[in-house]
Amino acid sequence: MLTSHRLDCFLICIRCLERFTDFTRLKHVYVVANAVSPEHLAVARRFVGRHANATLLDRGPRGLVPAVHAAQNEILSAHIEDVVVKIDEDLFVTPHWLEQLVDGYLDHADRPDVPLVMPLVPISPPGRHVLNRFLRVSYPSERQMYSGPPIEENWVYHRWMWEKLLHENLAEVYLRDAPAKYGYVGYLTINCVIFDERIMRRVLPFPTVPTAGQPTTDEKAFNLALARDKMKVAVLGRSLAHHYSFSKCEDYLRSHVPLDEVWRYMQEFTGAVAKRGCRVAAGNGELTLLRAGG
């Protein structure tokens, strides 16, 4: 898990993880904290302290190169033969996310052309691609709200999607239609993904110094490998996870869809399942920090 500057997002991320994840299923959990504030670091330390198989890596300076890439190279090289799940700080999981992600991985474990699996993340290019038919059929008069610029810079889509999720049960409506189990795309966003050595051996090591002609992000390295070797990403059609925002749209989204509202939605959406499946009490003491912003 990577966390850098969005403390309020990180709080929701770890609370959702603790509600819906059996941490004993995981060999090890790494939290890479990139140049975070003392308060943020304290929250990360408390999270790691609650899980015997967790380690905190506090790395700086701020940025993927060199700090984050160096940490990822260290972790992934030590687990080159393992199955890895990567999550960003502003990704909020939902019930049964890990079981569904692992099932998707196992369905494709023998396919060299599909080395990565990700959940359906509505605010992401792959998620928007998979949702395309559903959106066109369900919201034909609102097409201008979910088409247009790339998702990474489409603030209209960000706000529209979150308002549909929060106030019109878009996720539940979509799942009631029994969508296809998988969609396939030739690219990914790195917010939440499961993979193994089939792709790791193609992309490692990530660069730790700026080098002309080399990708500067892990996401770009994955996507270049996918394009070069004509491989695909499997997107789970029936398992959703929620990405808050891409950076270009974050300030606007915060002013129209505050994280307090998102947190209430995640509690309401997940509460009943949490009582059955949670091994770690969720608590809410740290979540008062949401009011301080990220």
Tab-separated table of C-alpha atoms in Angstrom:
chain	number	residue	atom	x	y	z
A	1	MET	CA	0.000	0.000	0.000
A	2	LEU	CA	1.325	3.418	-0.988
A	3	THR	CA	0.436	6.539	1.003
A	4	SER	CA	1.857	10.010	0.594
A	5	HIS	CA	-0.179	13.156	1.268
A	6	ARG	CA	-3.883	12.274	1.500
A	7	LEU	CA	-4.265	11.445	5.185
A	8	ASP	CA	-8.061	11.583	5.142
A	9	CYS	CA	-8.173	9.200	2.174
A	10	PHE	CA	-5.681	6.908	3.897
A	11	LEU	CA	-7.934	6.735	6.954
A	12	ILE	CA	-10.907	5.559	4.889
A	13	CYS	CA	-8.670	3.180	2.938
A	14	ILE	CA	-7.337	1.385	6.007
A	15	ARG	CA	-10.723	1.284	7.746
A	16	CYS	CA	-12.331	-0.354	4.721
A	17	LEU	CA	-9.436	-2.780	4.512
A	18	GLU	CA	-9.797	-3.702	8.177
A	19	ARG	CA	-13.544	-4.219	7.852
A	20	PHE	CA	-13.363	-6.501	4.847
A	21	THR	CA	-10.006	-8.237	4.885
A	22	ASP	CA	-8.878	-11.352	6.706
A	23	PHE	CA	-5.274	-10.259	7.191
A	24	THR	CA	-4.226	-13.783	8.102
A	25	ARG	CA	-4.674	-14.678	4.413
A	26	LEU	CA	-1.845	-12.315	3.514
A	27	LYS	CA	1.777	-13.389	3.726
A	28	HIS	CA	2.884	-9.847	4.488
A	29	VAL	CA	1.556	-6.294	4.323
A	30	TYR	CA	3.822	-3.380	3.427
A	31	VAL	CA	2.830	0.251	3.897
A	32	VAL	CA	5.120	2.569	1.946
A	33	ALA	CA	4.798	6.057	3.462
A	34	ASN	CA	6.350	8.627	1.151
A	35	ALA	CA	7.435	11.834	2.924
A	36	VAL	CA	4.311	12.020	5.095
A	37	SER	CA	3.577	14.369	7.985
A	38	PRO	CA	4.238	13.274	11.603
A	39	GLU	CA	0.484	12.872	12.174
A	40	HIS	CA	0.129	10.773	9.022
A	41	LEU	CA	3.099	8.641	10.041
A	42	ALA	CA	1.547	8.059	13.466
A	43	VAL	CA	-1.674	6.778	11.848
A	44	ALA	CA	0.361	4.439	9.618
A	45	ARG	CA	2.295	3.156	12.615
A	46	ARG	CA	-0.918	2.415	14.509
A	47	PHE	CA	-2.291	0.530	11.512
A	48	VAL	CA	0.878	-1.556	11.216
A	49	GLY	CA	0.858	-2.135	14.981
A	50	ARG	CA	-2.580	-3.744	14.742
A	51	HIS	CA	-1.340	-6.424	12.330
A	52	ALA	CA	1.480	-8.809	13.174
A	53	ASN	CA	2.340	-9.379	9.520
A	54	ALA	CA	2.643	-5.691	8.592
A	55	THR	CA	5.718	-3.504	8.052
A	56	LEU	CA	5.999	0.255	7.601
A	57	LEU	CA	8.583	1.675	5.192
A	58	ASP	CA	9.017	5.425	5.763
A	59	ARG	CA	10.783	6.738	2.673
A	60	GLY	CA	11.610	10.151	1.245
A	61	PRO	CA	11.962	12.498	-0.482
A	62	ARG	CA	8.488	13.020	-1.958
A	63	GLY	CA	8.015	11.379	-5.336
A	64	LEU	CA	8.072	8.086	-7.196
A	65	VAL	CA	11.688	8.628	-8.243
A	66	PRO	CA	13.731	7.698	-6.336
A	67	ALA	CA	11.968	6.919	-3.055
A	68	VAL	CA	8.805	5.003	-3.989
A	69	HIS	CA	10.367	3.091	-6.863
A	70	ALA	CA	13.295	2.057	-4.667
A	71	ALA	CA	10.895	0.778	-2.005
A	72	GLN	CA	8.817	-1.116	-4.571
A	73	ASN	CA	11.939	-2.647	-6.113
A	74	GLU	CA	12.970	-3.849	-2.655
A	75	ILE	CA	9.569	-5.337	-1.847
A	76	LEU	CA	8.820	-6.917	-5.221
A	77	SER	CA	12.286	-8.420	-5.680
A	78	ALA	CA	11.859	-10.127	-2.283
A	79	HIS	CA	8.477	-11.510	-3.401
A	80	ILE	CA	9.121	-12.233	-7.063
A	81	GLU	CA	7.561	-15.699	-6.743
A	82	ASP	CA	4.568	-14.538	-4.707
A	83	VAL	CA	1.209	-13.071	-5.692
A	84	VAL	CA	1.132	-9.341	-5.005
A	85	VAL	CA	-1.748	-6.924	-4.428
A	86	LYS	CA	-0.988	-3.213	-4.734
A	87	ILE	CA	-3.357	-0.535	-3.376
A	88	ASP	CA	-3.138	3.251	-3.281
A	89	GLU	CA	-4.210	5.405	-0.341
A	90	ASP	CA	-7.354	6.740	-2.039
A	91	LEU	CA	-8.799	3.338	-2.972
A	92	PHE	CA	-11.672	2.075	-0.817
A	93	VAL	CA	-12.453	-1.659	-0.938
A	94	THR	CA	-15.875	-3.246	-0.524
A	95	PRO	CA	-17.049	-6.578	0.977
A	96	HIS	CA	-15.367	-9.747	-0.318
A	97	TRP	CA	-12.917	-7.701	-2.402
A	98	LEU	CA	-9.934	-9.951	-1.657
A	99	GLU	CA	-11.776	-13.220	-2.288
A	100	GLN	CA	-13.090	-11.893	-5.587
A	101	LEU	CA	-9.698	-10.538	-6.620
A	102	VAL	CA	-7.995	-13.850	-5.816
A	103	ASP	CA	-10.693	-15.763	-7.718
A	104	GLY	CA	-10.039	-13.538	-10.728
A	105	TYR	CA	-6.320	-14.134	-10.404
A	106	LEU	CA	-6.781	-17.915	-10.230
A	107	ASP	CA	-9.038	-17.859	-13.302
A	108	HIS	CA	-6.183	-16.276	-15.262
A	109	ALA	CA	-3.128	-17.755	-13.534
A	110	ASP	CA	-2.385	-20.037	-16.496
A	111	ARG	CA	-2.829	-17.333	-19.124
A	112	PRO	CA	0.414	-15.636	-20.124
A	113	ASP	CA	-1.600	-13.019	-22.018
A	114	VAL	CA	-3.526	-11.847	-18.912
A	115	PRO	CA	-0.960	-11.231	-16.151
A	116	LEU	CA	-2.966	-8.683	-14.137
A	117	VAL	CA	-6.442	-8.507	-12.618
A	118	MET	CA	-8.147	-5.479	-11.091
A	119	PRO	CA	-11.556	-4.763	-9.568
A	120	LEU	CA	-14.057	-2.570	-11.339
A	121	VAL	CA	-13.095	0.961	-10.279
A	122	PRO	CA	-15.667	3.422	-11.683
A	123	ILE	CA	-13.336	6.430	-11.566
A	124	SER	CA	-10.618	4.912	-13.709
A	125	PRO	CA	-10.198	4.439	-17.475
A	126	PRO	CA	-10.583	0.630	-17.332
A	127	GLY	CA	-13.619	0.933	-15.062
A	128	ARG	CA	-15.255	3.501	-17.298
A	129	HIS	CA	-14.624	1.214	-20.291
A	130	VAL	CA	-16.304	-1.762	-18.606
A	131	LEU	CA	-19.227	0.389	-17.462
A	132	ASN	CA	-19.775	1.854	-20.923
A	133	ARG	CA	-22.791	-0.221	-22.002
A	134	PHE	CA	-24.447	0.007	-18.593
A	135	LEU	CA	-24.108	3.803	-18.525
A	136	ARG	CA	-25.447	4.201	-22.065
A	137	VAL	CA	-28.493	2.028	-21.319
A	138	SER	CA	-29.196	3.324	-17.811
A	139	TYR	CA	-28.445	7.033	-18.246
A	140	PRO	CA	-28.984	7.834	-21.938
A	141	SER	CA	-30.042	11.446	-21.302
A	142	GLU	CA	-26.910	12.140	-19.231
A	143	ARG	CA	-24.343	11.037	-21.776
A	144	GLN	CA	-22.558	14.378	-21.636
A	145	MET	CA	-21.762	13.677	-17.971
A	146	TYR	CA	-19.841	10.451	-18.579
A	147	SER	CA	-18.220	11.126	-21.943
A	148	GLY	CA	-15.681	13.720	-22.939
A	149	PRO	CA	-12.102	14.244	-21.721
A	150	PRO	CA	-9.927	11.427	-20.347
A	151	ILE	CA	-11.117	10.272	-16.922
A	152	GLU	CA	-7.897	11.465	-15.263
A	153	GLU	CA	-8.825	15.096	-15.980
A	154	ASN	CA	-12.607	14.884	-16.349
A	155	TRP	CA	-13.907	16.669	-13.252
A	156	VAL	CA	-17.489	16.457	-14.568
A	157	TYR	CA	-17.316	12.647	-14.607
A	158	HIS	CA	-15.695	12.547	-11.155
A	159	ARG	CA	-18.503	14.540	-9.574
A	160	TRP	CA	-21.285	12.855	-11.560
A	161	MET	CA	-20.093	9.340	-10.732
A	162	TRP	CA	-19.707	10.012	-7.019
A	163	GLU	CA	-23.128	11.651	-6.848
A	164	LYS	CA	-24.657	8.626	-8.595
A	165	LEU	CA	-22.880	6.290	-6.174
A	166	LEU	CA	-23.810	8.282	-3.082
A	167	HIS	CA	-27.373	9.273	-3.890
A	168	GLU	CA	-28.754	6.937	-6.574
A	169	ASN	CA	-27.233	3.541	-5.683
A	170	LEU	CA	-25.439	3.219	-9.015
A	171	ALA	CA	-23.291	0.326	-7.771
A	172	GLU	CA	-26.279	-1.695	-6.595
A	173	VAL	CA	-28.231	-0.985	-9.793
A	174	TYR	CA	-25.266	-2.101	-11.899
A	175	LEU	CA	-24.745	-5.330	-9.953
A	176	ARG	CA	-28.446	-6.239	-10.105
A	177	ASP	CA	-28.067	-6.491	-13.883
A	178	ALA	CA	-25.725	-9.505	-13.426
A	179	PRO	CA	-22.901	-8.092	-15.534
A	180	ALA	CA	-20.273	-10.217	-17.247
A	181	LYS	CA	-17.721	-11.726	-14.898
A	182	TYR	CA	-14.780	-10.093	-16.695
A	183	GLY	CA	-13.995	-7.305	-19.078
A	184	TYR	CA	-10.627	-7.110	-20.831
A	185	VAL	CA	-8.597	-3.994	-21.567
A	186	GLY	CA	-5.079	-3.382	-22.794
A	187	TYR	CA	-4.070	-0.958	-20.036
A	188	LEU	CA	-4.462	-0.364	-16.313
A	189	THR	CA	-4.519	2.199	-13.575
A	190	ILE	CA	-2.442	1.199	-10.600
A	191	ASN	CA	-4.957	1.993	-7.808
A	192	CYS	CA	-5.746	-1.660	-7.036
A	193	VAL	CA	-4.292	-4.614	-8.916
A	194	ILE	CA	-3.165	-8.215	-8.351
A	195	PHE	CA	-0.230	-9.715	-10.253
A	196	ASP	CA	2.697	-12.126	-10.135
A	197	GLU	CA	6.056	-12.800	-11.741
A	198	ARG	CA	4.549	-12.956	-15.239
A	199	ILE	CA	4.538	-9.161	-15.255
A	200	MET	CA	7.105	-8.411	-12.537
A	201	ARG	CA	9.935	-9.952	-14.519
A	202	ARG	CA	8.997	-7.699	-17.452
A	203	VAL	CA	8.973	-4.402	-15.552
A	204	LEU	CA	11.496	-4.661	-12.715
A	205	PRO	CA	13.475	-2.814	-11.644
A	206	PHE	CA	11.578	0.461	-11.775
A	207	PRO	CA	13.961	3.373	-12.465
A	208	THR	CA	15.283	5.200	-9.421
A	209	VAL	CA	16.895	8.022	-11.400
A	210	PRO	CA	15.329	9.932	-14.302
A	211	THR	CA	16.514	8.256	-17.489
A	212	ALA	CA	15.667	9.362	-21.002
A	213	GLY	CA	13.495	6.806	-22.771
A	214	GLN	CA	12.469	4.982	-19.589
A	215	PRO	CA	9.081	5.237	-17.870
A	216	THR	CA	8.989	7.428	-14.780
A	217	THR	CA	6.025	5.692	-13.106
A	218	ASP	CA	5.271	2.086	-12.284
A	219	GLU	CA	1.911	2.447	-14.020
A	220	LYS	CA	3.605	3.512	-17.242
A	221	ALA	CA	6.048	0.603	-16.970
A	222	PHE	CA	3.175	-1.868	-16.650
A	223	ASN	CA	1.297	-0.318	-19.563
A	224	LEU	CA	4.356	-0.295	-21.822
A	225	ALA	CA	4.887	-3.997	-21.087
A	226	LEU	CA	1.231	-4.764	-21.791
A	227	ALA	CA	1.385	-2.953	-25.138
A	228	ARG	CA	4.751	-4.383	-26.141
A	229	ASP	CA	3.806	-7.992	-25.440
A	230	LYS	CA	0.153	-7.680	-26.523
A	231	MET	CA	-1.230	-8.623	-23.118
A	232	LYS	CA	-4.503	-7.736	-21.395
A	233	VAL	CA	-5.805	-6.810	-17.959
A	234	ALA	CA	-8.872	-8.631	-16.636
A	235	VAL	CA	-11.330	-6.271	-14.932
A	236	LEU	CA	-13.712	-7.934	-12.502
A	237	GLY	CA	-17.222	-7.167	-13.680
A	238	ARG	CA	-18.893	-7.991	-10.355
A	239	SER	CA	-16.477	-6.602	-7.781
A	240	LEU	CA	-16.275	-2.859	-7.225
A	241	ALA	CA	-13.702	-0.749	-5.414
A	242	HIS	CA	-13.890	3.021	-5.195
A	243	HIS	CA	-11.139	5.431	-6.204
A	244	TYR	CA	-11.717	8.915	-4.858
A	245	SER	CA	-9.998	11.135	-7.409
A	246	PHE	CA	-7.188	11.700	-9.860
A	247	SER	CA	-4.953	14.584	-8.830
A	248	LYS	CA	-6.087	17.081	-11.501
A	249	CYS	CA	-9.680	16.835	-10.277
A	250	GLU	CA	-9.079	16.488	-6.551
A	251	ASP	CA	-9.531	20.121	-5.461
A	252	TYR	CA	-12.766	20.478	-7.393
A	253	LEU	CA	-14.127	17.153	-6.154
A	254	ARG	CA	-13.328	17.941	-2.529
A	255	SER	CA	-15.413	21.106	-2.778
A	256	HIS	CA	-18.455	19.253	-4.155
A	257	VAL	CA	-18.186	15.681	-2.782
A	258	PRO	CA	-16.472	15.938	0.621
A	259	LEU	CA	-14.791	12.871	2.009
A	260	ASP	CA	-17.136	12.956	5.016
A	261	GLU	CA	-19.945	12.023	2.600
A	262	VAL	CA	-17.851	9.273	1.036
A	263	TRP	CA	-17.057	7.844	4.466
A	264	ARG	CA	-20.743	7.797	5.424
A	265	TYR	CA	-21.505	6.001	2.160
A	266	MET	CA	-18.820	3.392	2.773
A	267	GLN	CA	-20.155	2.789	6.287
A	268	GLU	CA	-23.750	2.412	5.107
A	269	PHE	CA	-22.825	0.328	2.077
A	270	THR	CA	-20.576	-2.018	4.038
A	271	GLY	CA	-21.909	-2.079	7.583
A	272	ALA	CA	-24.058	-5.227	7.490
A	273	VAL	CA	-21.351	-7.320	5.858
A	274	ALA	CA	-18.714	-5.888	8.161
A	275	LYS	CA	-20.476	-7.334	11.210
A	276	ARG	CA	-20.173	-10.816	9.732
A	277	GLY	CA	-16.712	-10.687	8.204
A	278	CYS	CA	-14.612	-8.194	10.154
A	279	ARG	CA	-11.785	-9.575	12.278
A	280	VAL	CA	-10.575	-6.158	13.437
A	281	ALA	CA	-12.818	-3.603	15.080
A	282	ALA	CA	-13.278	-0.624	12.780
A	283	GLY	CA	-13.489	2.090	15.402
A	284	ASN	CA	-13.796	5.734	14.498
A	285	GLY	CA	-11.418	7.651	16.721
A	286	GLU	CA	-8.887	8.457	14.024
A	287	LEU	CA	-11.576	9.365	11.516
A	288	THR	CA	-12.134	12.711	13.189
A	289	LEU	CA	-9.055	13.680	11.175
A	290	LEU	CA	-11.237	13.670	8.068
A	291	ARG	CA	-12.318	17.157	8.972
A	292	ALA	CA	-8.726	18.373	8.655
A	293	GLY	CA	-8.405	17.421	4.986
A	294	GLY	CA	-5.661	15.391	3.285
